[in-house]
Amino acid sequence: MKRHAILVFVILLVSVLLTAKVLKVAYIYVGPVGDAGWTYAHDLGRQYIEKIFGNAIKTDYIESVSEGAESESVIRSYAQRGYDLIFATSFGYMDSVINVAKKYPKTIFMHCSGYKTAKNVGTYFGRIYEPDFLSGLIAGIMTKSNIVGYVAAYPIPEVVRGINAFALGIKYVNPTAKLHVIWVNSWYDPALEKEAAISLLNIGADVIAQGQDSPAAQQAAEEYGVYSIGYNSDMGNFAPKAYLGAPVWNWGPYYERVIREVMSGTWKSEQYWGGMADGIVDIDISDLVPDTVKKLLSEL
């Protein structure tokens, strides 16, 4: 009887495990996962949840998806294939997400950096302007020419407020310094980003900051023997003699939270906007930054 009871328990356990639903999670990326920036940071988050949830989830991703009609087709494809949760990780995917969500009400969509929601669509972003301000402090202290350059992507709210925060950081410690901005209208175009950085270097900038996804601006600064401020992730390996630090993203814990809510059936549409207190954004500081400056950053 005891052996029979154990056998019945094992059979029931195996049955439960075999019928347990595996959550299918998809990521849509605007750049390549090897960009060392925005997409790279999101993919680190995807890898993080794979380690956390193991066989309870299945993830997939597609990289370098253009904003617009192409993104709508890709998002629809994942919904058609039964993916339960889709993360669309670029501002320009917003209308595509909303359009597809209307036709697939049982699929949950999370759009990064946008502002349109629906019953099955939430948005999420981080207060990256907080570490942007701190990186501006670094630039304002470290510049000798009092000319700081910024290679900017698109003039959309998230980019504009990031530049403003960076400028306020500079002004806080160095009111005489000037910030010069060049718009390249691209998230990922290393050649164009480097060209823009060189233009800023040619007018005397001795610190170069950026809002794109590649380390091209950092590399230009290193070639010219000046300093640089990165974005999205630690870019120090690409310009070790120039890189002062960067505002960085940490998506993993947030992705974990969303997935747990979906699994438990408690997910509801929201507009998440966390800051440094949540750990979703932070500042990376290199050893080129003096200890006195690090202390100031820590206090602020």
Short mmCIF file of C-alpha atoms in Angstrom, two decimals:
data_model
loop_
_atom_site.label_atom_id
_atom_site.label_comp_id
_atom_site.label_asym_id
_atom_site.label_seq_id
_atom_site.Cartn_x
_atom_site.Cartn_y
_atom_site.Cartn_z
CA MET A 1 0.00 0.00 0.00
CA LYS A 2 2.85 2.38 0.84
CA ARG A 3 4.59 1.70 -2.49
CA HIS A 4 1.28 2.15 -4.29
CA ALA A 5 0.71 5.53 -2.61
CA ILE A 6 4.19 6.69 -3.56
CA LEU A 7 3.66 5.57 -7.15
CA VAL A 8 0.34 7.45 -7.35
CA PHE A 9 2.02 10.60 -5.93
CA VAL A 10 4.86 10.41 -8.45
CA ILE A 11 2.41 9.95 -11.33
CA LEU A 12 0.37 12.96 -10.18
CA LEU A 13 3.51 15.10 -9.77
CA VAL A 14 4.78 14.20 -13.24
CA SER A 15 1.33 14.95 -14.65
CA VAL A 16 1.32 18.41 -13.04
CA LEU A 17 4.83 19.17 -14.31
CA LEU A 18 3.95 18.07 -17.83
CA THR A 19 0.79 20.16 -17.95
CA ALA A 20 2.27 23.27 -16.26
CA LYS A 21 2.14 26.19 -18.64
CA VAL A 22 5.46 27.58 -19.80
CA LEU A 23 5.25 31.36 -20.10
CA LYS A 24 6.37 32.48 -23.54
CA VAL A 25 8.10 35.87 -23.46
CA ALA A 26 9.31 37.82 -26.51
CA TYR A 27 11.57 40.85 -26.84
CA ILE A 28 11.61 43.24 -29.81
CA TYR A 29 14.90 45.14 -30.12
CA VAL A 30 15.62 48.23 -32.19
CA GLY A 31 19.37 47.53 -32.42
CA PRO A 32 21.74 44.56 -32.38
CA VAL A 33 22.27 42.77 -29.06
CA GLY A 34 25.99 43.47 -29.44
CA ASP A 35 25.56 47.26 -29.62
CA ALA A 36 27.09 47.65 -26.13
CA GLY A 37 24.29 50.05 -25.32
CA TRP A 38 20.48 50.17 -25.18
CA THR A 39 19.69 46.78 -26.71
CA TYR A 40 22.61 45.13 -24.95
CA ALA A 41 21.24 46.35 -21.59
CA HIS A 42 17.75 45.00 -22.36
CA ASP A 43 19.17 41.67 -23.42
CA LEU A 44 21.08 41.41 -20.16
CA GLY A 45 17.65 41.74 -18.54
CA ARG A 46 16.32 38.91 -20.70
CA GLN A 47 19.25 36.69 -19.76
CA TYR A 48 18.66 37.57 -16.11
CA ILE A 49 15.07 36.31 -16.16
CA GLU A 50 16.12 33.12 -17.92
CA LYS A 51 18.40 32.38 -14.98
CA ILE A 52 15.71 33.32 -12.45
CA PHE A 53 12.83 31.32 -13.95
CA GLY A 54 14.63 28.50 -15.75
CA ASN A 55 12.30 26.11 -17.56
CA ALA A 56 9.20 27.96 -16.35
CA ILE A 57 9.61 30.45 -19.19
CA LYS A 58 10.68 30.43 -22.80
CA THR A 59 12.19 33.63 -24.19
CA ASP A 60 12.85 34.71 -27.73
CA TYR A 61 14.04 37.95 -29.28
CA ILE A 62 14.52 39.62 -32.63
CA GLU A 63 17.09 42.36 -33.06
CA SER A 64 17.45 45.38 -35.35
CA VAL A 65 13.71 45.81 -35.98
CA SER A 66 12.93 49.14 -37.64
CA GLU A 67 10.31 51.36 -36.08
CA GLY A 68 7.09 51.55 -38.08
CA ALA A 69 5.46 48.95 -40.33
CA GLU A 70 8.20 46.36 -39.83
CA SER A 71 7.79 46.43 -36.07
CA GLU A 72 4.03 45.91 -36.32
CA SER A 73 4.55 42.82 -38.46
CA VAL A 74 7.10 41.38 -36.01
CA ILE A 75 4.95 42.07 -32.95
CA ARG A 76 1.90 40.51 -34.64
CA SER A 77 3.94 37.44 -35.54
CA TYR A 78 4.80 36.79 -31.88
CA ALA A 79 1.16 37.26 -30.84
CA GLN A 80 0.00 34.86 -33.54
CA ARG A 81 2.48 32.25 -32.30
CA GLY A 82 0.96 32.34 -28.84
CA TYR A 83 3.49 34.39 -26.91
CA ASP A 84 1.97 35.43 -23.60
CA LEU A 85 4.08 38.52 -22.90
CA ILE A 86 5.76 40.80 -25.42
CA PHE A 87 8.27 43.52 -24.49
CA ALA A 88 8.64 46.16 -27.22
CA THR A 89 11.77 48.06 -26.27
CA SER A 90 11.79 51.24 -28.35
CA PHE A 91 9.72 54.44 -28.35
CA GLY A 92 8.91 54.15 -32.05
CA TYR A 93 7.10 50.82 -31.55
CA MET A 94 4.28 52.55 -29.67
CA ASP A 95 1.55 52.69 -32.33
CA SER A 96 2.48 49.22 -33.58
CA VAL A 97 1.97 47.80 -30.09
CA ILE A 98 -1.42 49.49 -29.69
CA ASN A 99 -2.59 48.28 -33.12
CA VAL A 100 -1.63 44.65 -32.50
CA ALA A 101 -2.92 44.66 -28.90
CA LYS A 102 -6.44 45.46 -30.10
CA LYS A 103 -6.55 42.20 -32.07
CA TYR A 104 -4.91 40.02 -29.39
CA PRO A 105 -6.60 40.92 -26.08
CA LYS A 106 -5.28 37.82 -24.29
CA THR A 107 -1.65 38.77 -24.95
CA ILE A 108 0.09 41.19 -22.57
CA PHE A 109 2.21 43.89 -24.16
CA MET A 110 4.77 46.05 -22.39
CA HIS A 111 6.08 49.09 -24.27
CA CYS A 112 9.28 50.76 -23.15
CA SER A 113 9.37 54.59 -23.02
CA GLY A 114 5.98 55.26 -24.62
CA TYR A 115 2.83 56.80 -23.20
CA LYS A 116 -0.10 54.94 -24.81
CA THR A 117 -1.78 52.21 -22.80
CA ALA A 118 -4.70 49.77 -23.04
CA LYS A 119 -6.20 47.07 -20.86
CA ASN A 120 -3.52 44.65 -22.09
CA VAL A 121 -0.77 47.27 -22.72
CA GLY A 122 1.46 48.77 -20.06
CA THR A 123 4.41 51.15 -20.36
CA TYR A 124 7.68 51.26 -18.47
CA PHE A 125 10.73 53.45 -18.30
CA GLY A 126 13.28 54.73 -15.83
CA ARG A 127 14.20 58.17 -14.54
CA ILE A 128 17.49 58.14 -16.41
CA TYR A 129 17.66 61.90 -15.97
CA GLU A 130 18.76 61.25 -12.36
CA PRO A 131 22.12 59.67 -13.31
CA ASP A 132 22.24 62.04 -16.34
CA PHE A 133 22.44 64.91 -13.85
CA LEU A 134 25.23 63.17 -11.92
CA SER A 135 27.18 62.49 -15.12
CA GLY A 136 26.86 66.19 -15.92
CA LEU A 137 28.58 66.93 -12.61
CA ILE A 138 31.49 64.77 -13.71
CA ALA A 139 31.70 66.53 -17.08
CA GLY A 140 31.50 69.99 -15.50
CA ILE A 141 34.35 69.24 -13.12
CA MET A 142 36.60 67.40 -15.58
CA THR A 143 36.40 69.85 -18.50
CA LYS A 144 39.31 72.23 -18.88
CA SER A 145 38.15 74.01 -22.04
CA ASN A 146 34.67 74.60 -20.61
CA ILE A 147 33.24 73.15 -23.81
CA VAL A 148 31.28 69.91 -23.44
CA GLY A 149 29.85 68.10 -26.45
CA TYR A 150 26.76 65.88 -26.65
CA VAL A 151 25.89 63.57 -29.54
CA ALA A 152 22.09 63.30 -29.39
CA ALA A 153 19.68 60.82 -30.99
CA TYR A 154 16.14 62.14 -31.59
CA PRO A 155 14.47 65.26 -30.10
CA ILE A 156 11.85 63.26 -28.17
CA PRO A 157 11.00 63.83 -24.49
CA GLU A 158 13.25 61.15 -22.98
CA VAL A 159 16.29 62.47 -24.87
CA VAL A 160 15.54 66.16 -24.29
CA ARG A 161 15.08 65.77 -20.54
CA GLY A 162 18.26 63.68 -20.36
CA ILE A 163 20.26 66.43 -22.06
CA ASN A 164 18.65 69.07 -19.83
CA ALA A 165 19.55 67.08 -16.71
CA PHE A 166 23.11 66.66 -17.97
CA ALA A 167 23.32 70.41 -18.63
CA LEU A 168 22.00 71.18 -15.14
CA GLY A 169 24.66 68.90 -13.69
CA ILE A 170 27.38 70.79 -15.56
CA LYS A 171 25.97 74.14 -14.46
CA TYR A 172 25.77 73.02 -10.82
CA VAL A 173 29.54 72.73 -10.57
CA ASN A 174 30.74 74.90 -13.47
CA PRO A 175 28.47 77.81 -14.44
CA THR A 176 30.87 79.06 -17.14
CA ALA A 177 30.93 75.78 -19.12
CA LYS A 178 28.85 75.47 -22.30
CA LEU A 179 27.11 72.40 -23.66
CA HIS A 180 26.98 71.94 -27.43
CA VAL A 181 24.54 69.39 -28.91
CA ILE A 182 24.53 67.72 -32.33
CA TRP A 183 21.46 65.73 -33.41
CA VAL A 184 22.10 62.67 -35.57
CA ASN A 185 18.50 61.36 -35.70
CA SER A 186 19.54 57.76 -35.19
CA TRP A 187 19.73 55.33 -32.28
CA TYR A 188 22.49 53.25 -33.79
CA ASP A 189 24.78 54.53 -36.54
CA PRO A 190 28.39 54.24 -35.32
CA ALA A 191 29.90 56.05 -38.31
CA LEU A 192 27.52 59.01 -38.00
CA GLU A 193 27.92 59.15 -34.22
CA LYS A 194 31.69 59.25 -34.53
CA GLU A 195 31.51 61.95 -37.19
CA ALA A 196 29.30 64.08 -34.92
CA ALA A 197 31.66 63.59 -31.99
CA ILE A 198 34.63 64.68 -34.09
CA SER A 199 32.73 67.83 -35.10
CA LEU A 200 32.31 68.66 -31.42
CA LEU A 201 35.95 67.87 -30.71
CA ASN A 202 36.97 70.24 -33.50
CA ILE A 203 35.28 73.17 -31.74
CA GLY A 204 37.25 72.48 -28.58
CA ALA A 205 35.11 70.06 -26.59
CA ASP A 206 37.25 68.08 -24.16
CA VAL A 207 34.40 65.96 -22.78
CA ILE A 208 32.04 64.10 -25.13
CA ALA A 209 28.72 62.66 -23.98
CA GLN A 210 26.13 60.72 -25.97
CA GLY A 211 22.59 59.41 -26.14
CA GLN A 212 23.07 56.57 -28.63
CA ASP A 213 23.65 52.87 -28.38
CA SER A 214 27.19 52.40 -29.72
CA PRO A 215 30.52 53.40 -28.16
CA ALA A 216 31.59 55.31 -31.30
CA ALA A 217 31.57 58.72 -29.59
CA GLN A 218 33.68 57.26 -26.78
CA GLN A 219 36.20 55.94 -29.28
CA ALA A 220 36.43 59.33 -31.00
CA ALA A 221 37.17 60.98 -27.65
CA GLU A 222 39.91 58.48 -26.91
CA GLU A 223 41.51 59.03 -30.31
CA TYR A 224 41.60 62.77 -29.61
CA GLY A 225 42.95 62.31 -26.10
CA VAL A 226 39.96 63.77 -24.23
CA TYR A 227 37.30 62.46 -21.86
CA SER A 228 33.93 60.83 -22.56
CA ILE A 229 30.63 60.04 -20.84
CA GLY A 230 28.84 56.93 -22.08
CA TYR A 231 25.22 55.84 -21.97
CA ASN A 232 23.18 52.67 -21.30
CA SER A 233 26.00 50.47 -20.02
CA ASP A 234 29.64 50.40 -18.93
CA MET A 235 31.53 51.30 -22.12
CA GLY A 236 34.93 51.50 -20.47
CA ASN A 237 36.40 48.61 -22.44
CA PHE A 238 35.95 50.56 -25.69
CA ALA A 239 37.72 53.72 -24.51
CA PRO A 240 39.64 52.94 -21.31
CA LYS A 241 41.70 56.15 -21.43
CA ALA A 242 38.68 58.41 -22.04
CA TYR A 243 35.69 56.86 -20.29
CA LEU A 244 34.65 58.68 -17.10
CA GLY A 245 31.37 56.86 -16.53
CA ALA A 246 27.79 56.57 -17.74
CA PRO A 247 24.13 56.60 -16.78
CA VAL A 248 23.23 52.88 -16.97
CA TRP A 249 20.14 50.66 -17.05
CA ASN A 250 19.39 47.58 -14.94
CA TRP A 251 16.27 46.00 -16.47
CA GLY A 252 16.48 42.50 -14.96
CA PRO A 253 14.67 43.05 -11.62
CA TYR A 254 11.84 44.94 -13.31
CA TYR A 255 11.39 42.19 -15.91
CA GLU A 256 11.31 39.68 -13.07
CA ARG A 257 8.57 41.65 -11.33
CA VAL A 258 6.38 41.84 -14.47
CA ILE A 259 6.77 38.12 -15.19
CA ARG A 260 5.83 37.18 -11.63
CA GLU A 261 2.70 39.33 -11.91
CA VAL A 262 1.74 37.69 -15.21
CA MET A 263 2.33 34.21 -13.79
CA SER A 264 0.23 34.93 -10.71
CA GLY A 265 -2.56 36.59 -12.67
CA THR A 266 -2.10 39.90 -10.83
CA TRP A 267 -0.71 41.92 -13.75
CA LYS A 268 -2.54 45.15 -14.54
CA SER A 269 -1.74 47.86 -17.04
CA GLU A 270 0.41 50.58 -15.51
CA GLN A 271 2.82 53.34 -16.46
CA TYR A 272 5.96 52.47 -14.53
CA TRP A 273 8.67 55.12 -14.14
CA GLY A 274 11.25 54.06 -11.56
CA GLY A 275 14.42 55.82 -10.54
CA MET A 276 17.72 55.25 -8.80
CA ALA A 277 15.85 54.36 -5.61
CA ASP A 278 14.34 51.38 -7.47
CA GLY A 279 17.67 50.32 -8.92
CA ILE A 280 16.41 50.39 -12.51
CA VAL A 281 18.88 53.21 -13.30
CA ASP A 282 22.28 53.99 -11.82
CA ILE A 283 25.57 55.68 -12.61
CA ASP A 284 28.75 53.84 -13.49
CA ILE A 285 31.92 55.70 -12.49
CA SER A 286 35.39 54.84 -13.77
CA ASP A 287 38.70 55.02 -11.96
CA LEU A 288 39.59 58.11 -14.01
CA VAL A 289 37.23 60.13 -11.83
CA PRO A 290 39.02 61.58 -8.74
CA ASP A 291 37.92 60.39 -5.31
CA THR A 292 36.81 63.91 -4.36
CA VAL A 293 34.36 63.90 -7.28
CA LYS A 294 33.12 60.42 -6.38
CA LYS A 295 32.44 61.66 -2.86
CA LEU A 296 30.40 64.58 -4.20
CA LEU A 297 28.38 62.23 -6.43
CA SER A 298 27.72 59.93 -3.49
CA GLU A 299 26.47 62.81 -1.35
CA LEU A 300 24.16 64.11 -4.06
#
